[in-house]
Amino acid sequence: MEGRRFLRRRNEKLTAVNTKINVNIKDELGGVELLPLSKISKHFTSQPADEHIHIIVQRPVETKEVHCTATYGRKSEKFLWAVTRGQITLSALKTRLRTCFTFPDGTEDEHIVINRESGKERIRLVDDEYLACIIWSQGFKVDLPIVLDTSQQPFSSWRFDKMKSLFGLKADDYNELPTFAGGVKETPEEIRNLVIGEFLRLHKTSQHITSANEATRCEYISRIIYGVASIYGGEIKVYPQYEISGGHGKGPVDWAIKIGNIIITITEAKKEDINKELHRMRSNCRHPSSAILKNELMIRQVCRKT
């Protein structure tokens, strides 16, 4: 405390000079020569001793211009990323990349994989230190070509045995799951007539439904989904061919229905594909296990009828 009080008192023998001087410590550092110390005397009433003169040199903050060429899927974007050494992190780069690309719902930073292109080779950027080393080992202007992907497995790579182990399912096959009886809600006659009118129009202008491919069948199913969604006055939004992503998988669904922050996925699937769809629901559902089971039973019931 005594020392602090002493430092707060004015010291007539201690003078700080805040001035800009064009300096360079050594010739090998480049630039102009350091001005003679005698020039400092103009700031004092008398020339101070050399050992009492201390010069503090503040190093300028060095910035790098990183010219990124990023590719995600079929889309490529070029942008300038100006950073200091302390600002170079994978998290900061991923934040910048999110302004260029739209990733599937549920994609977290840890799911985004960044690979640097070096000739014909792709090298994964594993941590902040490696990224900083790449950028700081080059000149002021840095070219950084990168390719993005997400780390989750495609839904098509999952099988029921993997799901059973990961999620603790009791059944050995989807056929062993209990059935779920869904409720029925009356649809206004006006909506029904509109949907039927759309069906008749499609029937006249498309191939026979029994021999149609999935794309044609989806046209009919879409009319029903949009018709039912219209009952709720815009509170329900329908997104066809929607990309979803979760901690254990990624991939498209035929339709996604959004109600606030709730997402319901709808996929037209053959019986042999139902196990993949069950995994899709589990890997992206954030509701309690009872709600997940309910969704599984609904999918199974619908597929049994197709």
PDB file of N, CA and C in Angstrom, residues 193-242:
ATOM      1  N   ASN A 193     -62.378 -30.450 -51.976  1.00  0.00           N
ATOM      2  CA  ASN A 193     -62.702 -30.216 -53.381  1.00  0.00           C
ATOM      3  C   ASN A 193     -61.496 -29.672 -54.152  1.00  0.00           C
ATOM      4  N   LEU A 194     -60.720 -28.812 -53.496  1.00  0.00           N
ATOM      5  CA  LEU A 194     -59.524 -28.274 -54.153  1.00  0.00           C
ATOM      6  C   LEU A 194     -58.509 -29.379 -54.433  1.00  0.00           C
ATOM      7  N   VAL A 195     -58.318 -30.267 -53.448  1.00  0.00           N
ATOM      8  CA  VAL A 195     -57.365 -31.364 -53.619  1.00  0.00           C
ATOM      9  C   VAL A 195     -57.833 -32.315 -54.717  1.00  0.00           C
ATOM     10  N   ILE A 196     -59.123 -32.640 -54.718  1.00  0.00           N
ATOM     11  CA  ILE A 196     -59.664 -33.535 -55.752  1.00  0.00           C
ATOM     12  C   ILE A 196     -59.523 -32.897 -57.134  1.00  0.00           C
ATOM     13  N   GLY A 197     -59.741 -31.587 -57.204  1.00  0.00           N
ATOM     14  CA  GLY A 197     -59.566 -30.887 -58.478  1.00  0.00           C
ATOM     15  C   GLY A 197     -58.132 -30.981 -58.981  1.00  0.00           C
ATOM     16  N   GLU A 198     -57.171 -30.878 -58.055  1.00  0.00           N
ATOM     17  CA  GLU A 198     -55.763 -31.026 -58.424  1.00  0.00           C
ATOM     18  C   GLU A 198     -55.474 -32.442 -58.899  1.00  0.00           C
ATOM     19  N   PHE A 199     -56.077 -33.428 -58.240  1.00  0.00           N
ATOM     20  CA  PHE A 199     -55.906 -34.825 -58.661  1.00  0.00           C
ATOM     21  C   PHE A 199     -56.394 -35.034 -60.097  1.00  0.00           C
ATOM     22  N   LEU A 200     -57.566 -34.488 -60.399  1.00  0.00           N
ATOM     23  CA  LEU A 200     -58.133 -34.656 -61.739  1.00  0.00           C
ATOM     24  C   LEU A 200     -57.249 -34.001 -62.796  1.00  0.00           C
ATOM     25  N   ARG A 201     -56.712 -32.849 -62.466  1.00  0.00           N
ATOM     26  CA  ARG A 201     -55.825 -32.159 -63.413  1.00  0.00           C
ATOM     27  C   ARG A 201     -54.560 -32.976 -63.665  1.00  0.00           C
ATOM     28  N   LEU A 202     -53.974 -33.520 -62.576  1.00  0.00           N
ATOM     29  CA  LEU A 202     -52.778 -34.344 -62.723  1.00  0.00           C
ATOM     30  C   LEU A 202     -53.076 -35.612 -63.509  1.00  0.00           C
ATOM     31  N   HIS A 203     -54.245 -36.198 -63.252  1.00  0.00           N
ATOM     32  CA  HIS A 203     -54.611 -37.448 -63.927  1.00  0.00           C
ATOM     33  C   HIS A 203     -54.689 -37.261 -65.445  1.00  0.00           C
ATOM     34  N   LYS A 204     -55.146 -36.091 -65.871  1.00  0.00           N
ATOM     35  CA  LYS A 204     -55.271 -35.827 -67.301  1.00  0.00           C
ATOM     36  C   LYS A 204     -53.925 -35.540 -67.958  1.00  0.00           C
ATOM     37  N   THR A 205     -52.975 -35.062 -67.180  1.00  0.00           N
ATOM     38  CA  THR A 205     -51.726 -34.567 -67.783  1.00  0.00           C
ATOM     39  C   THR A 205     -50.497 -35.393 -67.443  1.00  0.00           C
ATOM     40  N   SER A 206     -50.642 -36.513 -66.707  1.00  0.00           N
ATOM     41  CA  SER A 206     -49.478 -37.325 -66.346  1.00  0.00           C
ATOM     42  C   SER A 206     -49.752 -38.787 -66.647  1.00  0.00           C
ATOM     43  N   GLN A 207     -48.699 -39.601 -66.567  1.00  0.00           N
ATOM     44  CA  GLN A 207     -48.831 -41.024 -66.855  1.00  0.00           C
ATOM     45  C   GLN A 207     -49.671 -41.721 -65.785  1.00  0.00           C
ATOM     46  N   HIS A 208     -50.059 -42.969 -66.071  1.00  0.00           N
ATOM     47  CA  HIS A 208     -50.910 -43.716 -65.154  1.00  0.00           C
ATOM     48  C   HIS A 208     -50.184 -43.916 -63.825  1.00  0.00           C
ATOM     49  N   ILE A 209     -50.870 -43.700 -62.734  1.00  0.00           N
ATOM     50  CA  ILE A 209     -50.240 -43.685 -61.418  1.00  0.00           C
ATOM     51  C   ILE A 209     -49.639 -45.037 -61.043  1.00  0.00           C
ATOM     52  N   THR A 210     -50.216 -46.141 -61.515  1.00  0.00           N
ATOM     53  CA  THR A 210     -49.710 -47.465 -61.122  1.00  0.00           C
ATOM     54  C   THR A 210     -48.344 -47.755 -61.718  1.00  0.00           C
ATOM     55  N   SER A 211     -48.020 -47.126 -62.843  1.00  0.00           N
ATOM     56  CA  SER A 211     -46.715 -47.346 -63.471  1.00  0.00           C
ATOM     57  C   SER A 211     -45.796 -46.143 -63.329  1.00  0.00           C
ATOM     58  N   ALA A 212     -46.211 -45.158 -62.542  1.00  0.00           N
ATOM     59  CA  ALA A 212     -45.430 -43.923 -62.414  1.00  0.00           C
ATOM     60  C   ALA A 212     -44.220 -44.140 -61.520  1.00  0.00           C
ATOM     61  N   ASN A 213     -43.241 -43.280 -61.707  1.00  0.00           N
ATOM     62  CA  ASN A 213     -42.069 -43.326 -60.833  1.00  0.00           C
ATOM     63  C   ASN A 213     -42.334 -42.524 -59.564  1.00  0.00           C
ATOM     64  N   GLU A 214     -41.334 -42.484 -58.691  1.00  0.00           N
ATOM     65  CA  GLU A 214     -41.518 -41.825 -57.396  1.00  0.00           C
ATOM     66  C   GLU A 214     -41.829 -40.346 -57.553  1.00  0.00           C
ATOM     67  N   ALA A 215     -41.178 -39.682 -58.519  1.00  0.00           N
ATOM     68  CA  ALA A 215     -41.401 -38.249 -58.707  1.00  0.00           C
ATOM     69  C   ALA A 215     -42.857 -37.950 -59.039  1.00  0.00           C
ATOM     70  N   THR A 216     -43.470 -38.791 -59.896  1.00  0.00           N
ATOM     71  CA  THR A 216     -44.877 -38.575 -60.255  1.00  0.00           C
ATOM     72  C   THR A 216     -45.797 -38.856 -59.075  1.00  0.00           C
ATOM     73  N   ARG A 217     -45.517 -39.917 -58.334  1.00  0.00           N
ATOM     74  CA  ARG A 217     -46.348 -40.227 -57.159  1.00  0.00           C
ATOM     75  C   ARG A 217     -46.277 -39.096 -56.134  1.00  0.00           C
ATOM     76  N   CYS A 218     -45.098 -38.504 -56.000  1.00  0.00           N
ATOM     77  CA  CYS A 218     -44.942 -37.411 -55.035  1.00  0.00           C
ATOM     78  C   CYS A 218     -45.816 -36.219 -55.391  1.00  0.00           C
ATOM     79  N   GLU A 219     -46.092 -36.028 -56.679  1.00  0.00           N
ATOM     80  CA  GLU A 219     -46.962 -34.930 -57.090  1.00  0.00           C
ATOM     81  C   GLU A 219     -48.351 -35.086 -56.481  1.00  0.00           C
ATOM     82  N   TYR A 220     -48.863 -36.306 -56.449  1.00  0.00           N
ATOM     83  CA  TYR A 220     -50.180 -36.562 -55.866  1.00  0.00           C
ATOM     84  C   TYR A 220     -50.141 -36.406 -54.346  1.00  0.00           C
ATOM     85  N   ILE A 221     -49.108 -36.975 -53.740  1.00  0.00           N
ATOM     86  CA  ILE A 221     -49.008 -36.899 -52.279  1.00  0.00           C
ATOM     87  C   ILE A 221     -48.872 -35.450 -51.822  1.00  0.00           C
ATOM     88  N   SER A 222     -48.125 -34.642 -52.592  1.00  0.00           N
ATOM     89  CA  SER A 222     -47.930 -33.233 -52.231  1.00  0.00           C
ATOM     90  C   SER A 222     -49.247 -32.489 -52.137  1.00  0.00           C
ATOM     91  N   ARG A 223     -50.178 -32.788 -53.039  1.00  0.00           N
ATOM     92  CA  ARG A 223     -51.461 -32.079 -53.027  1.00  0.00           C
ATOM     93  C   ARG A 223     -52.200 -32.317 -51.718  1.00  0.00           C
ATOM     94  N   ILE A 224     -52.108 -33.535 -51.196  1.00  0.00           N
ATOM     95  CA  ILE A 224     -52.766 -33.843 -49.920  1.00  0.00           C
ATOM     96  C   ILE A 224     -52.086 -33.087 -48.782  1.00  0.00           C
ATOM     97  N   ILE A 225     -50.757 -33.127 -48.748  1.00  0.00           N
ATOM     98  CA  ILE A 225     -50.011 -32.482 -47.656  1.00  0.00           C
ATOM     99  C   ILE A 225     -50.258 -30.979 -47.641  1.00  0.00           C
ATOM    100  N   TYR A 226     -50.164 -30.340 -48.804  1.00  0.00           N
ATOM    101  CA  TYR A 226     -50.395 -28.897 -48.872  1.00  0.00           C
ATOM    102  C   TYR A 226     -51.844 -28.558 -48.542  1.00  0.00           C
ATOM    103  N   GLY A 227     -52.777 -29.406 -48.961  1.00  0.00           N
ATOM    104  CA  GLY A 227     -54.181 -29.159 -48.655  1.00  0.00           C
ATOM    105  C   GLY A 227     -54.450 -29.180 -47.164  1.00  0.00           C
ATOM    106  N   VAL A 228     -53.919 -30.196 -46.476  1.00  0.00           N
ATOM    107  CA  VAL A 228     -54.114 -30.287 -45.023  1.00  0.00           C
ATOM    108  C   VAL A 228     -53.420 -29.125 -44.314  1.00  0.00           C
ATOM    109  N   ALA A 229     -52.197 -28.764 -44.764  1.00  0.00           N
ATOM    110  CA  ALA A 229     -51.459 -27.670 -44.123  1.00  0.00           C
ATOM    111  C   ALA A 229     -52.194 -26.344 -44.249  1.00  0.00           C
ATOM    112  N   SER A 230     -52.940 -26.167 -45.348  1.00  0.00           N
ATOM    113  CA  SER A 230     -53.638 -24.895 -45.562  1.00  0.00           C
ATOM    114  C   SER A 230     -54.763 -24.667 -44.562  1.00  0.00           C
ATOM    115  N   ILE A 231     -55.214 -25.726 -43.895  1.00  0.00           N
ATOM    116  CA  ILE A 231     -56.289 -25.590 -42.908  1.00  0.00           C
ATOM    117  C   ILE A 231     -55.852 -24.692 -41.757  1.00  0.00           C
ATOM    118  N   TYR A 232     -54.544 -24.659 -41.470  1.00  0.00           N
ATOM    119  CA  TYR A 232     -54.049 -24.003 -40.265  1.00  0.00           C
ATOM    120  C   TYR A 232     -53.606 -22.564 -40.500  1.00  0.00           C
ATOM    121  N   GLY A 233     -54.005 -21.979 -41.604  1.00  0.00           N
ATOM    122  CA  GLY A 233     -53.817 -20.547 -41.819  1.00  0.00           C
ATOM    123  C   GLY A 233     -52.386 -20.064 -41.819  1.00  0.00           C
ATOM    124  N   GLY A 234     -51.469 -20.835 -42.339  1.00  0.00           N
ATOM    125  CA  GLY A 234     -50.074 -20.407 -42.438  1.00  0.00           C
ATOM    126  C   GLY A 234     -49.200 -20.769 -41.259  1.00  0.00           C
ATOM    127  N   GLU A 235     -49.769 -21.370 -40.209  1.00  0.00           N
ATOM    128  CA  GLU A 235     -48.961 -21.760 -39.051  1.00  0.00           C
ATOM    129  C   GLU A 235     -48.062 -22.957 -39.369  1.00  0.00           C
ATOM    130  N   ILE A 236     -48.459 -23.738 -40.367  1.00  0.00           N
ATOM    131  CA  ILE A 236     -47.685 -24.908 -40.776  1.00  0.00           C
ATOM    132  C   ILE A 236     -47.057 -24.622 -42.138  1.00  0.00           C
ATOM    133  N   LYS A 237     -45.742 -24.860 -42.243  1.00  0.00           N
ATOM    134  CA  LYS A 237     -45.024 -24.665 -43.497  1.00  0.00           C
ATOM    135  C   LYS A 237     -44.534 -26.012 -44.017  1.00  0.00           C
ATOM    136  N   VAL A 238     -44.665 -26.212 -45.327  1.00  0.00           N
ATOM    137  CA  VAL A 238     -44.251 -27.462 -45.967  1.00  0.00           C
ATOM    138  C   VAL A 238     -43.024 -27.193 -46.830  1.00  0.00           C
ATOM    139  N   TYR A 239     -41.986 -28.027 -46.659  1.00  0.00           N
ATOM    140  CA  TYR A 239     -40.745 -27.893 -47.423  1.00  0.00           C
ATOM    141  C   TYR A 239     -40.475 -29.204 -48.168  1.00  0.00           C
ATOM    142  N   PRO A 240     -40.670 -29.237 -49.490  1.00  0.00           N
ATOM    143  CA  PRO A 240     -40.392 -30.478 -50.237  1.00  0.00           C
ATOM    144  C   PRO A 240     -38.893 -30.676 -50.442  1.00  0.00           C
ATOM    145  N   GLN A 241     -38.478 -31.951 -50.542  1.00  0.00           N
ATOM    146  CA  GLN A 241     -37.073 -32.309 -50.783  1.00  0.00           C
ATOM    147  C   GLN A 241     -36.145 -31.553 -49.832  1.00  0.00           C
ATOM    148  N   TYR A 242     -36.374 -31.745 -48.540  1.00  0.00           N
ATOM    149  CA  TYR A 242     -35.680 -30.978 -47.502  1.00  0.00           C
ATOM    150  C   TYR A 242     -34.474 -31.752 -46.974  1.00  0.00           C
TER     151      TYR A 242
END
